[in-house]
Amino acid sequence: MSDRIAAQSDFASKPYNGNPENNDDDDASDTNGHGSHVASIAASSDPNYPGIAPGADIIVLKIFDSNNSGNFLDIEQALQWVLANYQEYNIASVNMSLSTGGNHVNPTNFGIIGDELQQLAAANVIPVSAAGNTGKFGVSYPAANPYSLAVSSIDDYTNRKISSFSQHHPDLTDVFADGQGIRAANQNGGTTVKSGTSMAAPVVSRAIAVAQQLAEQELGRRLTFDEIKTLLAQRDDLLAPTKYEDDYQGKVLNIDNLGNAILAMAPSKPPQPPFSGVIAQVGRISDLNHNNQTILLDHTFTDPVIFAHTLSFNNGDPSIPRITDIQGGEFSLKLQEPENLDGTHINESLSFLALEKGIWELSDGTIIEVGTTTTDATTKSGWESITFNHDFANTPIVLTQVQTYNDPSFVRTRQNNISKNGFEVALEEQELNLNNTRGSETIAWMAISSGTGEWDGNAFMAGNTGEQVTDNWHTIDFGNTFNNLPQLFGNIASAAWRK
């Protein structure tokens, strides 16, 4: 990682005698291992211990001497260096894995570095500070400064429990990240394990740097300090109450949600104009059973997805269509029963819909957006968030279906919280597999404006039943929409029961 140090400077006074510049030089060598550990968490490219942004450049500004002592004059010098050089080096965030050791329960601005922190925040160079390690209800300084993000520590992203040493406060902690038992670089070329909010802070500061890169790419600008604070609320919640407040809601960093929130800020990409080629094919299969069969398409697609449901009811045993081996001109399909059954199934009929991925405008102006996501999220472990690239005026109708067969166990999709901006999707397993580890699968999704319209000269209807379908049969009235027998596709579109 040393070959990616874009600049370095030593501001640590040795000894401090009132002159903050008595040891300034360009050698910021690490003498106690703390800085090396923090830097590698941010940007290590080691394949066994990668950082949050492997391969990114770093700038090393040393403000602690060999006795691990520092002062505000040296910190101020380092921050002034950033203010003078952030444009030249394209600096996105400043990591301060340091604290005074104090504790504050209100925003605090003291000492001589407050104006530098405010200037950095105004320049969209985001200061990030460790909350402190006294375990108290509050945060240390400079984490308590209103122009620095305060990072507290959790034990890990699975349990999402506040580390016993971590200072934290519901109003002052901006986000939690993993700071417990982190293996990263030492100062001698090996690795070591350290814990502390100092380890959690670089996770956030480097995630912000990645977020700013995405913002520049998608929005054409950097995010402001206030926007970053707001977007960090796109989070996972703590899974355990704190010893201070049983209803404490922590903000645990979720980098995927942060990225999706930035994508949602981008102007809606205009749909492609009415397409003169083939974007879809509808067909029907009348002899589908547990034996795999290949379905040949009439057209060759570039990047197709397949929807194949709902099944007829020739056999009362539960079964789902399972798709494999999607190619441009064909795909394979079979019926899969839950594993507690014998696996055989008599012939059923169903419709299939092959669609080209993308955003499409039909001849009547209806918008269809088609995409995929690969996830191991289950209805038990968590839900995958999908954000539409098209701004639907109202909540669209959404279809989803598993496209792969990576894990052969019984699985189907469930949807939840559908809105005009996106929805949640997860893999639903049968109950006997709920405690097993689930492999990732690719899920296709389609969103279409609700209502009736015309698609390539054929009438269509898109709608939902509302939350009124149970295990009893439910009748849907098509009205006078269709002259002939239509093809039917459907999903369970809510998750009132989440196992």
Coordinates of C-alpha atoms in Angstrom, one line a residue:
M1 CA 0.0 0.0 0.0
S2 CA 3.0 2.3 0.5
D3 CA 3.2 2.8 -3.3
R4 CA -0.2 4.5 -3.2
I5 CA 0.7 7.2 -0.7
A6 CA 0.0 10.3 -2.8
A7 CA 1.5 12.6 -0.3
Q8 CA 2.7 12.6 3.3
S9 CA 3.8 15.1 6.0
D10 CA 4.8 15.0 9.6
F11 CA 3.3 17.7 11.8
A12 CA 4.0 16.0 15.1
S13 CA 6.1 18.2 17.5
K14 CA 9.0 16.4 19.1
P15 CA 9.2 17.7 21.7
Y16 CA 6.4 20.2 21.8
N17 CA 7.9 23.5 23.0
G18 CA 5.4 26.0 21.8
N19 CA 6.5 25.9 18.2
P20 CA 4.1 23.7 16.1
E21 CA 6.5 23.8 13.2
N22 CA 9.7 22.5 14.9
N23 CA 9.5 19.0 13.4
D24 CA 7.6 19.5 10.1
D25 CA 9.0 17.3 7.3
D26 CA 7.9 14.9 4.6
D27 CA 8.5 11.7 6.5
A28 CA 5.3 10.5 8.2
S29 CA 6.7 7.1 9.2
D30 CA 4.5 5.1 11.6
T31 CA 6.2 4.3 14.9
N32 CA 3.4 2.7 16.9
G33 CA 1.2 0.9 14.3
H34 CA -2.1 2.8 14.8
G35 CA -1.8 4.8 11.6
S36 CA -0.8 1.8 9.4
H37 CA -3.8 -0.2 10.8
V38 CA -6.2 2.6 10.1
A39 CA -4.9 3.3 6.6
S40 CA -5.1 -0.4 5.6
I41 CA -8.7 -0.6 6.7
A42 CA -9.4 2.2 4.4
A43 CA -7.5 1.2 1.3
S44 CA -5.6 -2.1 1.6
S45 CA -5.4 -4.1 -1.7
D46 CA -4.2 -7.2 0.0
P47 CA -6.5 -10.1 -1.3
N48 CA -6.8 -11.6 2.2
Y49 CA -7.4 -8.4 4.1
P50 CA -8.8 -5.9 1.6
G51 CA -9.8 -2.4 2.6
I52 CA -13.1 -0.6 1.9
A53 CA -11.7 0.9 -1.3
P54 CA -8.8 -1.3 -2.4
G55 CA -6.4 0.5 -4.7
A56 CA -7.4 4.0 -3.7
D57 CA -4.7 6.6 -3.0
I58 CA -4.2 7.9 0.5
I59 CA -2.5 10.9 2.1
V60 CA -0.7 10.4 5.4
L61 CA -0.6 13.4 7.7
K62 CA 1.1 12.6 11.0
I63 CA 0.2 14.5 14.1
F64 CA 1.1 12.1 16.9
D65 CA 4.7 11.7 18.1
S66 CA 6.5 8.4 19.0
N67 CA 5.0 8.6 22.5
N68 CA 1.5 8.8 21.0
S69 CA 1.0 12.4 22.1
G70 CA -0.5 15.1 20.0
N71 CA -2.0 18.6 20.3
F72 CA -4.5 20.8 18.6
L73 CA -1.8 23.0 17.0
D74 CA -0.4 20.0 15.1
I75 CA -4.0 18.9 14.1
E76 CA -4.7 22.4 12.9
Q77 CA -1.6 22.4 10.7
A78 CA -2.7 19.1 9.2
L79 CA -6.2 20.3 8.5
Q80 CA -4.8 23.5 7.0
W81 CA -2.6 21.4 4.7
V82 CA -5.8 19.6 3.5
L83 CA -7.5 22.9 2.9
A84 CA -4.6 24.1 0.8
N85 CA -4.3 20.9 -1.2
Y86 CA -7.6 19.1 -1.4
Q87 CA -8.3 20.2 -5.0
E88 CA -4.8 19.1 -6.3
Y89 CA -5.1 15.7 -4.7
N90 CA -8.9 15.3 -5.2
I91 CA -9.4 14.7 -1.4
A92 CA -12.9 13.4 -0.6
S93 CA -12.8 12.8 3.1
V94 CA -10.5 13.3 6.1
N95 CA -10.2 10.5 8.6
M96 CA -9.5 11.4 12.2
S97 CA -9.1 8.2 14.3
L98 CA -8.3 10.3 17.3
S99 CA -10.1 11.9 20.3
T100 CA -9.5 14.0 23.4
G101 CA -10.8 11.3 25.6
G102 CA -13.6 13.5 26.8
N103 CA -17.4 12.9 26.5
H104 CA -20.1 15.2 25.2
V105 CA -23.8 14.8 24.9
N106 CA -24.4 18.0 22.9
P107 CA -22.8 19.4 19.8
T108 CA -19.5 21.0 20.8
N109 CA -17.1 23.3 19.0
F110 CA -14.0 24.2 21.0
G111 CA -10.3 24.5 20.4
I112 CA -8.6 25.9 17.4
I113 CA -9.7 23.4 14.7
G114 CA -13.4 24.3 14.6
D115 CA -13.0 26.8 11.7
E116 CA -10.9 24.3 9.7
L117 CA -13.5 21.6 10.1
Q118 CA -16.3 24.0 9.0
Q119 CA -14.3 25.1 5.9
L120 CA -13.7 21.4 4.9
A121 CA -17.3 20.6 5.3
A122 CA -18.2 23.6 3.2
A123 CA -15.8 22.4 0.5
N124 CA -17.5 19.0 0.5
V125 CA -14.3 17.4 1.9
I126 CA -16.0 15.3 4.7
P127 CA -14.3 15.2 8.1
V128 CA -14.9 11.8 9.9
S129 CA -14.0 11.3 13.6
A130 CA -13.9 8.3 15.9
A131 CA -16.5 8.6 18.7
G132 CA -14.1 7.5 21.4
N133 CA -13.6 4.4 23.5
T134 CA -14.6 5.2 27.1
G135 CA -18.0 3.3 26.7
K136 CA -19.9 6.4 27.8
F137 CA -23.2 7.7 26.6
G138 CA -21.9 10.5 24.4
V139 CA -19.0 11.1 22.0
S140 CA -15.6 12.6 22.3
Y141 CA -14.1 15.5 20.4
P142 CA -13.7 16.2 17.5
A143 CA -16.6 13.7 16.9
A144 CA -18.9 16.1 18.8
N145 CA -18.0 18.9 16.4
P146 CA -21.1 19.7 14.2
Y147 CA -18.9 19.7 11.1
S148 CA -17.4 16.2 11.6
L149 CA -19.2 13.0 11.3
A150 CA -19.1 10.9 14.5
V151 CA -18.5 7.1 14.0
S152 CA -19.3 4.6 16.8
S153 CA -18.4 0.9 16.8
I154 CA -20.5 -2.3 16.6
D155 CA -19.1 -5.8 17.2
D156 CA -19.8 -7.0 13.7
Y157 CA -22.3 -6.6 10.9
T158 CA -24.1 -9.9 11.7
N159 CA -25.0 -9.2 15.3
R160 CA -25.0 -5.4 14.9
K161 CA -24.5 -4.8 18.7
I162 CA -22.7 -1.8 20.0
S163 CA -19.2 -2.5 21.1
S164 CA -18.8 -2.3 24.9
F165 CA -16.0 0.2 24.6
S166 CA -17.7 2.5 22.1
Q167 CA -19.0 5.9 23.0
H168 CA -22.3 6.6 21.3
H169 CA -25.3 9.0 21.4
P170 CA -28.6 8.9 19.5
D171 CA -28.2 12.5 18.4
L172 CA -24.4 12.8 18.0
T173 CA -23.4 9.4 16.5
D174 CA -23.9 9.8 12.7
V175 CA -23.3 6.1 11.9
F176 CA -22.0 2.8 13.4
A177 CA -19.4 0.6 11.7
D178 CA -17.5 -2.5 12.6
G179 CA -14.6 -1.7 14.9
Q180 CA -14.3 -4.9 16.9
G181 CA -11.4 -7.3 16.4
I182 CA -10.3 -6.0 13.1
R183 CA -7.2 -7.6 11.5
A184 CA -5.3 -5.2 9.3
A185 CA -1.7 -4.0 8.7
N186 CA 0.9 -3.2 11.3
Q187 CA 3.8 -0.8 10.8
N188 CA 6.3 -3.6 9.9
G189 CA 4.6 -5.2 6.9
G190 CA 2.6 -7.9 8.8
T191 CA -0.9 -7.8 10.3
T192 CA -2.3 -7.3 13.8
V193 CA -5.8 -7.2 15.4
K194 CA -7.1 -4.0 17.0
S195 CA -10.4 -2.8 18.3
G196 CA -11.8 0.7 18.7
T197 CA -13.8 3.4 17.1
S198 CA -10.5 4.3 15.4
M199 CA -11.0 1.1 13.4
A200 CA -14.7 2.0 12.6
A201 CA -13.9 5.5 11.4
P202 CA -11.9 4.6 8.3
V203 CA -14.7 2.2 7.2
V204 CA -17.0 5.2 7.0
S205 CA -14.5 7.8 5.6
R206 CA -13.5 5.5 2.7
A207 CA -17.1 4.6 2.1
I208 CA -17.8 8.3 1.8
A209 CA -14.9 8.6 -0.7
V210 CA -16.5 5.9 -2.8
A211 CA -19.9 7.5 -2.5
Q212 CA -18.4 10.8 -3.7
Q213 CA -17.0 9.1 -6.7
L214 CA -20.4 7.6 -7.5
A215 CA -22.0 11.0 -7.0
E216 CA -19.6 12.6 -9.5
Q217 CA -20.3 9.9 -12.0
E218 CA -24.1 9.9 -11.6
L219 CA -24.9 13.4 -10.5
G220 CA -22.1 15.4 -12.0
R221 CA -21.1 16.8 -8.6
R222 CA -20.0 15.9 -5.1
L223 CA -22.5 15.5 -2.3
T224 CA -22.6 18.1 0.4
F225 CA -21.8 17.5 4.0
D226 CA -25.5 17.7 4.9
E227 CA -26.4 15.3 2.1
I228 CA -23.9 12.8 3.3
K229 CA -25.4 13.0 6.8
T230 CA -28.9 12.4 5.4
L231 CA -27.8 9.5 3.1
L232 CA -26.1 7.8 6.0
A233 CA -29.6 7.3 7.4
Q234 CA -30.1 4.7 4.6
R235 CA -29.0 2.2 7.1
D236 CA -29.5 -1.1 8.9
D237 CA -30.7 -0.8 12.5
L238 CA -29.0 -2.2 15.5
L239 CA -30.1 -5.7 16.5
A240 CA -29.7 -5.3 20.2
P241 CA -30.8 -2.6 22.7
T242 CA -28.2 -0.5 24.4
K243 CA -27.7 -0.3 28.1
Y244 CA -28.9 3.3 28.1
E245 CA -32.2 3.3 26.0
D246 CA -34.1 0.1 25.1
D247 CA -35.6 1.9 22.0
Y248 CA -32.3 3.3 20.7
Q249 CA -32.2 3.2 17.0
G250 CA -28.6 3.1 15.7
K251 CA -27.5 3.9 12.2
V252 CA -25.3 1.0 11.0
L253 CA -23.4 1.7 7.7
N254 CA -24.9 -0.1 4.7
I255 CA -22.7 0.7 1.7
D256 CA -25.2 -0.8 -0.8
N257 CA -28.0 1.3 0.6
L258 CA -25.8 4.4 0.5
G259 CA -25.0 3.8 -3.2
N260 CA -28.6 3.1 -4.1
A261 CA -29.7 6.3 -2.4
I262 CA -27.2 8.2 -4.6
L263 CA -28.5 6.5 -7.7
A264 CA -32.0 7.5 -6.7
M265 CA -31.0 11.2 -6.7
A266 CA -29.9 11.0 -10.3
P267 CA -32.3 12.5 -12.8
S268 CA -34.6 9.8 -14.3
K269 CA -33.0 8.4 -17.4
P270 CA -35.3 8.9 -20.3
P271 CA -36.9 5.8 -21.6
Q272 CA -35.8 4.5 -25.0
P273 CA -38.1 5.6 -27.8
P274 CA -40.7 3.2 -29.0
F275 CA -38.7 0.2 -30.2
S276 CA -39.2 -1.1 -33.7
G277 CA -37.5 -4.4 -32.9
V278 CA -38.6 -7.2 -30.6
I279 CA -38.4 -6.6 -26.9
A280 CA -40.7 -9.4 -25.8
Q281 CA -42.2 -12.7 -26.6
V282 CA -45.2 -14.3 -24.9
G283 CA -45.9 -18.0 -25.1
R284 CA -47.7 -20.9 -23.4
I285 CA -46.5 -24.3 -22.3
S286 CA -49.1 -27.0 -21.6
D287 CA -46.9 -30.0 -20.7
L288 CA -44.5 -28.7 -18.0
N289 CA -43.6 -31.2 -15.3
H290 CA -40.6 -32.1 -13.1
N291 CA -38.5 -33.0 -16.1
N292 CA -36.3 -30.2 -17.5
Q293 CA -37.3 -29.0 -21.0
T294 CA -35.8 -26.5 -23.3
I295 CA -38.0 -23.7 -24.7
L296 CA -36.9 -22.3 -28.0
L297 CA -37.7 -18.6 -28.6
D298 CA -38.9 -17.1 -31.9
H299 CA -36.3 -14.3 -31.6
T300 CA -32.8 -13.9 -30.4
F301 CA -32.5 -11.5 -27.5
T302 CA -29.4 -9.6 -26.3
D303 CA -29.9 -9.8 -22.6
P304 CA -33.2 -11.6 -21.9
V305 CA -35.0 -12.4 -18.7
I306 CA -37.9 -14.9 -18.3
F307 CA -41.1 -14.8 -16.3
A308 CA -43.0 -18.1 -16.2
H309 CA -46.0 -18.2 -13.8
T310 CA -48.8 -18.7 -12.7
L311 CA -49.4 -22.4 -12.9
S312 CA -52.5 -24.4 -13.6
F313 CA -53.9 -26.6 -10.8
N314 CA -53.9 -30.1 -12.3
N315 CA -52.0 -31.4 -9.3
G316 CA -52.8 -30.0 -5.8
D317 CA -49.2 -30.5 -4.6
P318 CA -47.2 -27.2 -4.3
S319 CA -44.8 -26.5 -7.1
I320 CA -42.9 -23.7 -8.7
P321 CA -41.4 -23.2 -12.2
R322 CA -37.6 -23.2 -12.0
I323 CA -35.7 -21.5 -14.8
T324 CA -32.1 -22.4 -15.9
D325 CA -29.7 -21.8 -18.7
I326 CA -31.2 -18.6 -20.2
Q327 CA -29.6 -17.8 -23.6
G328 CA -30.4 -15.4 -26.3
G329 CA -32.7 -17.7 -28.1
E330 CA -33.8 -20.3 -25.5
F331 CA -34.1 -21.2 -21.9
S332 CA -34.8 -24.3 -19.8
L333 CA -37.6 -24.9 -17.4
K334 CA -39.0 -27.5 -15.0
L335 CA -41.4 -27.8 -12.1
Q336 CA -39.8 -28.1 -8.6
E337 CA -41.7 -29.3 -5.6
P338 CA -40.7 -28.7 -2.0
E339 CA -38.2 -31.2 -0.7
N340 CA -40.6 -32.9 1.7
L341 CA -42.6 -34.2 -1.4
D342 CA -41.5 -36.9 -3.8
G343 CA -40.4 -34.4 -6.5
T344 CA -42.6 -35.8 -9.3
H345 CA -45.4 -33.7 -10.7
I346 CA -48.0 -34.2 -13.5
N347 CA -48.2 -31.9 -16.5
E348 CA -49.2 -28.3 -15.7
S349 CA -49.7 -25.4 -18.1
L350 CA -48.4 -21.8 -17.7
S351 CA -47.6 -18.7 -19.7
F352 CA -44.0 -17.4 -20.2
L353 CA -42.8 -13.9 -21.0
A354 CA -39.3 -13.3 -22.4
L355 CA -38.2 -9.7 -22.1
E356 CA -35.2 -7.7 -23.1
K357 CA -33.6 -5.9 -20.1
G358 CA -33.9 -2.1 -20.2
I359 CA -36.4 0.7 -20.0
W360 CA -39.0 0.6 -22.8
E361 CA -41.8 2.8 -24.0
L362 CA -44.7 1.0 -25.6
S363 CA -46.6 2.5 -28.6
D364 CA -49.4 3.7 -26.2
G365 CA -46.8 5.5 -24.0
T366 CA -46.7 2.9 -21.2
I367 CA -43.3 2.5 -19.6
I368 CA -41.8 -0.9 -18.7
E369 CA -38.5 -1.2 -16.8
V370 CA -36.8 -4.6 -16.7
G371 CA -33.8 -5.5 -14.6
T372 CA -32.0 -8.1 -12.5
T373 CA -30.3 -8.3 -9.2
T374 CA -28.1 -11.1 -7.7
T375 CA -28.6 -11.6 -4.0
D376 CA -28.7 -14.2 -1.1
A377 CA -31.2 -12.1 0.8
T378 CA -34.0 -14.2 2.2
T379 CA -37.2 -13.4 3.9
K380 CA -35.5 -14.4 7.2
S381 CA -32.1 -12.8 6.8
G382 CA -33.0 -9.5 5.1
W383 CA -34.4 -7.9 1.9
E384 CA -32.7 -6.6 -1.2
S385 CA -33.7 -3.0 -2.1
I386 CA -34.3 -2.2 -5.8
T387 CA -34.4 1.4 -7.0
F388 CA -36.1 2.2 -10.3
N389 CA -34.2 4.2 -12.9
H390 CA -37.5 5.5 -14.3
D391 CA -39.7 7.8 -12.3
F392 CA -43.1 6.2 -12.3
A393 CA -46.0 8.6 -11.6
N394 CA -47.7 6.0 -9.4
T395 CA -46.9 2.7 -7.9
P396 CA -46.2 0.2 -10.7
I397 CA -47.1 -3.4 -10.9
V398 CA -44.0 -5.6 -10.3
L399 CA -43.2 -9.1 -11.3
T400 CA -40.1 -11.1 -10.1
Q401 CA -38.7 -14.5 -10.7
V402 CA -35.6 -16.5 -9.9
Q403 CA -33.5 -16.9 -13.1
T404 CA -30.7 -19.2 -11.9
Y405 CA -30.3 -22.6 -10.3
N406 CA -27.1 -22.0 -8.2
D407 CA -28.7 -23.6 -5.1
P408 CA -31.0 -26.5 -6.0
S409 CA -33.2 -26.2 -2.9
F410 CA -36.7 -25.0 -3.3
V411 CA -37.0 -21.2 -3.5
R412 CA -39.3 -18.5 -4.9
T413 CA -39.4 -14.7 -4.7
R414 CA -41.3 -12.5 -2.4
Q415 CA -41.9 -8.8 -2.7
N416 CA -42.6 -6.1 -0.2
N417 CA -42.9 -2.3 0.1
I418 CA -43.6 -1.6 -3.6
S419 CA -43.6 2.1 -4.3
K420 CA -43.2 4.4 -7.3
N421 CA -39.4 4.6 -6.6
G422 CA -38.6 0.9 -6.0
F423 CA -39.4 -2.2 -3.9
E424 CA -37.9 -4.9 -1.8
V425 CA -37.4 -8.5 -2.9
A426 CA -36.1 -11.6 -1.2
L427 CA -35.7 -15.3 -1.7
E428 CA -38.3 -17.4 0.2
E429 CA -37.3 -20.9 1.2
Q430 CA -39.5 -23.7 2.5
E431 CA -39.6 -23.8 6.3
L432 CA -37.4 -26.8 6.7
N433 CA -34.5 -24.8 5.1
L434 CA -35.0 -21.6 7.0
N435 CA -32.0 -22.1 9.3
N436 CA -29.6 -23.2 6.5
T437 CA -27.2 -21.0 4.5
R438 CA -28.7 -19.9 1.2
G439 CA -26.7 -19.5 -2.0
S440 CA -27.1 -16.4 -4.1
E441 CA -29.5 -16.4 -7.1
T442 CA -30.2 -13.9 -9.9
I443 CA -33.7 -12.4 -9.7
A444 CA -35.4 -10.8 -12.7
W445 CA -37.9 -8.0 -12.1
M446 CA -40.3 -6.0 -14.3
A447 CA -42.1 -2.9 -13.4
I448 CA -45.0 -1.6 -15.5
S449 CA -47.5 1.2 -15.0
S450 CA -50.8 -0.1 -13.8
G451 CA -53.9 0.1 -16.0
T452 CA -54.9 -1.1 -19.4
G453 CA -53.2 -0.4 -22.8
E454 CA -51.9 -1.8 -26.0
W455 CA -48.7 -3.8 -26.6
D456 CA -47.8 -4.5 -30.2
G457 CA -51.5 -4.5 -31.1
N458 CA -52.5 -6.7 -28.2
A459 CA -54.6 -5.5 -25.3
F460 CA -53.0 -5.8 -21.8
M461 CA -54.0 -5.1 -18.2
A462 CA -51.7 -4.6 -15.2
G463 CA -53.2 -4.4 -11.8
N464 CA -53.3 -6.0 -8.3
T465 CA -55.9 -7.4 -6.1
G466 CA -55.2 -5.5 -3.0
E467 CA -54.5 -7.3 0.3
Q468 CA -57.5 -9.7 0.1
V469 CA -56.1 -12.9 -1.3
T470 CA -55.9 -15.9 1.1
D471 CA -55.8 -19.7 0.7
N472 CA -59.4 -19.4 -0.7
W473 CA -59.8 -19.0 -4.4
H474 CA -60.1 -15.3 -5.5
T475 CA -61.8 -14.2 -8.7
I476 CA -60.3 -11.4 -10.9
D477 CA -62.7 -9.6 -13.3
F478 CA -61.0 -8.5 -16.5
G479 CA -64.1 -6.6 -17.7
N480 CA -64.2 -6.2 -21.4
T481 CA -60.5 -5.8 -21.9
F482 CA -59.8 -9.0 -23.9
N483 CA -61.5 -10.6 -26.9
N484 CA -59.5 -13.8 -26.6
L485 CA -58.1 -15.9 -23.7
P486 CA -55.2 -13.8 -22.2
Q487 CA -51.9 -15.0 -20.9
L488 CA -51.7 -14.6 -17.1
F489 CA -48.7 -13.7 -14.9
G490 CA -48.7 -13.0 -11.2
N491 CA -46.7 -12.7 -8.0
I492 CA -47.4 -12.4 -4.3
A493 CA -46.8 -8.7 -4.1
S494 CA -46.8 -8.1 -0.3
A495 CA -45.2 -9.7 2.8
A496 CA -47.6 -9.3 5.6
W497 CA -46.1 -12.4 7.1
R498 CA -42.3 -12.2 7.2
K499 CA -40.8 -15.5 8.5

